[in-house]
XYZ file of C-alpha atoms in Angstrom:
116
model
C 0.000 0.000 0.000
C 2.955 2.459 0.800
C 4.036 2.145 -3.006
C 0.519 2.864 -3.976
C 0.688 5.804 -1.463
C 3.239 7.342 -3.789
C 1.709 6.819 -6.800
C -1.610 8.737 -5.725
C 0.573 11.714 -3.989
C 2.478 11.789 -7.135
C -0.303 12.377 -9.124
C -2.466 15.144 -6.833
C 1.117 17.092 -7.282
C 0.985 16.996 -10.618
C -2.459 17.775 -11.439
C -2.035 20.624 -8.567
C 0.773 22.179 -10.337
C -0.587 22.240 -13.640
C -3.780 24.085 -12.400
C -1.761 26.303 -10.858
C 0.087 27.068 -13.742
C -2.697 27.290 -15.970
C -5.425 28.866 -13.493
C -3.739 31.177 -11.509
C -0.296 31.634 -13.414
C 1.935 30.459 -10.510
C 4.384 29.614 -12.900
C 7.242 28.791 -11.077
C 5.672 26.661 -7.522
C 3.352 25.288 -10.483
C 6.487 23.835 -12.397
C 8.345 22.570 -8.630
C 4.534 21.184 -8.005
C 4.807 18.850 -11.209
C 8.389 17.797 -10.980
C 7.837 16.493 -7.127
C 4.814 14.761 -8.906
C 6.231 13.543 -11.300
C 9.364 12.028 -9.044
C 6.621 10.605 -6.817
C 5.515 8.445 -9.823
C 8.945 7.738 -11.215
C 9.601 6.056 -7.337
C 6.047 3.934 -7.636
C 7.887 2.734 -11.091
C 11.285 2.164 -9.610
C 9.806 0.584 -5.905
C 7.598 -1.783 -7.926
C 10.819 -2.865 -10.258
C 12.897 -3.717 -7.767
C 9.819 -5.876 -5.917
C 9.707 -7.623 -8.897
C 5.890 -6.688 -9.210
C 7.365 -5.160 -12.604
C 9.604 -6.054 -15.271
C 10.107 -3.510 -17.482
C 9.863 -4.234 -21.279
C 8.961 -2.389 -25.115
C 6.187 -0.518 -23.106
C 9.009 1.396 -21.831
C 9.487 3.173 -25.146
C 6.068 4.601 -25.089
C 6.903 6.080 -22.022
C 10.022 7.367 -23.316
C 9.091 8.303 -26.707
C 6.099 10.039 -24.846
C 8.105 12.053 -22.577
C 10.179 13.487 -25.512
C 7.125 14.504 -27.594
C 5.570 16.016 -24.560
C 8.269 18.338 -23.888
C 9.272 19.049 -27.339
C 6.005 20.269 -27.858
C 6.188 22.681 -24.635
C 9.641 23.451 -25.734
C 8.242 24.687 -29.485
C 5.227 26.693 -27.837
C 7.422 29.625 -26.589
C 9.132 29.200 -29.801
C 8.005 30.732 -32.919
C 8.420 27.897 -35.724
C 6.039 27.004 -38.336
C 6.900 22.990 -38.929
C 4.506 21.593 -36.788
C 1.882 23.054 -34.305
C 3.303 22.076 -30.253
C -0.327 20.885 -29.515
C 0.367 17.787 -31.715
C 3.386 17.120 -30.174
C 1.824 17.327 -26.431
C -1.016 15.301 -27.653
C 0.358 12.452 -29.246
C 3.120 12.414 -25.944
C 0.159 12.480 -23.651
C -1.030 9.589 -25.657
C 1.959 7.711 -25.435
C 2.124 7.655 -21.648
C -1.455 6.996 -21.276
C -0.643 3.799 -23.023
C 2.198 3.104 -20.954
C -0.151 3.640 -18.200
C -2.572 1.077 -19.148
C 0.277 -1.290 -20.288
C 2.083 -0.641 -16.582
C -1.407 -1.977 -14.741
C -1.952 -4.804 -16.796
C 1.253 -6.357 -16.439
C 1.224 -5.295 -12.428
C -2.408 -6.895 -12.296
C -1.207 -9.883 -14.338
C 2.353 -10.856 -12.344
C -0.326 -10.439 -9.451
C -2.155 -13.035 -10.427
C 0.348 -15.248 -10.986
C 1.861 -14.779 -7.830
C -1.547 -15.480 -5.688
């Protein structure tokens, strides 16, 4: 439960900074908000890896592949460039980790099963 303790702290950081930063334009505490957030998550990730609960494998790279879209696209928005519009970028990186998300709780729920 502590691991899953984590995970849920993790994610009311994140979600607190970004409506921070995007409701009341505390950009900087909104930005340290989401980093501790998203640290919170990477230790659920790393805690159930080395319990054995999780063995990572290709799912990875939609995490990672994710991550770099994500930020590229926040990267290009306070950058004037005409290639490609930063809202694809932060969508399809979004989308990425949402499927590394569902991935991540299959195999967690799955290797549970086994185990029981």
């Amino acid at each position: 439960m502590r691991s899953k303790t984590l995970l849920f702290i993790g994610i009311i950081f994140l979600v607190t900074g970004i409506l921070l930063k995007k409701i009341i334009q505390v950009e900087a505490f909104g930005l340290i908000l989401i980093i501790i957030g998203v640290t919170f998550k990477f230790l659920y990730i790393i805690i159930k890896v080395k319990s054995g609960e999780y063995k990572p494998g290709k799912e990875i790279l939609f995490l990672t592949i994710g991550l770099l879209l994500f930020f590229s696209g926040i990267y290009l928005k306070n950058t004037n460039q005409t290639v490609i519009k930063p809202i694809y970028l932060i969508i399809s990186g979004i989308t990425l980790k949402i499927i590394f998300i569902i991935k991540f709780i299959q195999i967690v729920k799955s290797n549970k099963q086994v185990n029981s």
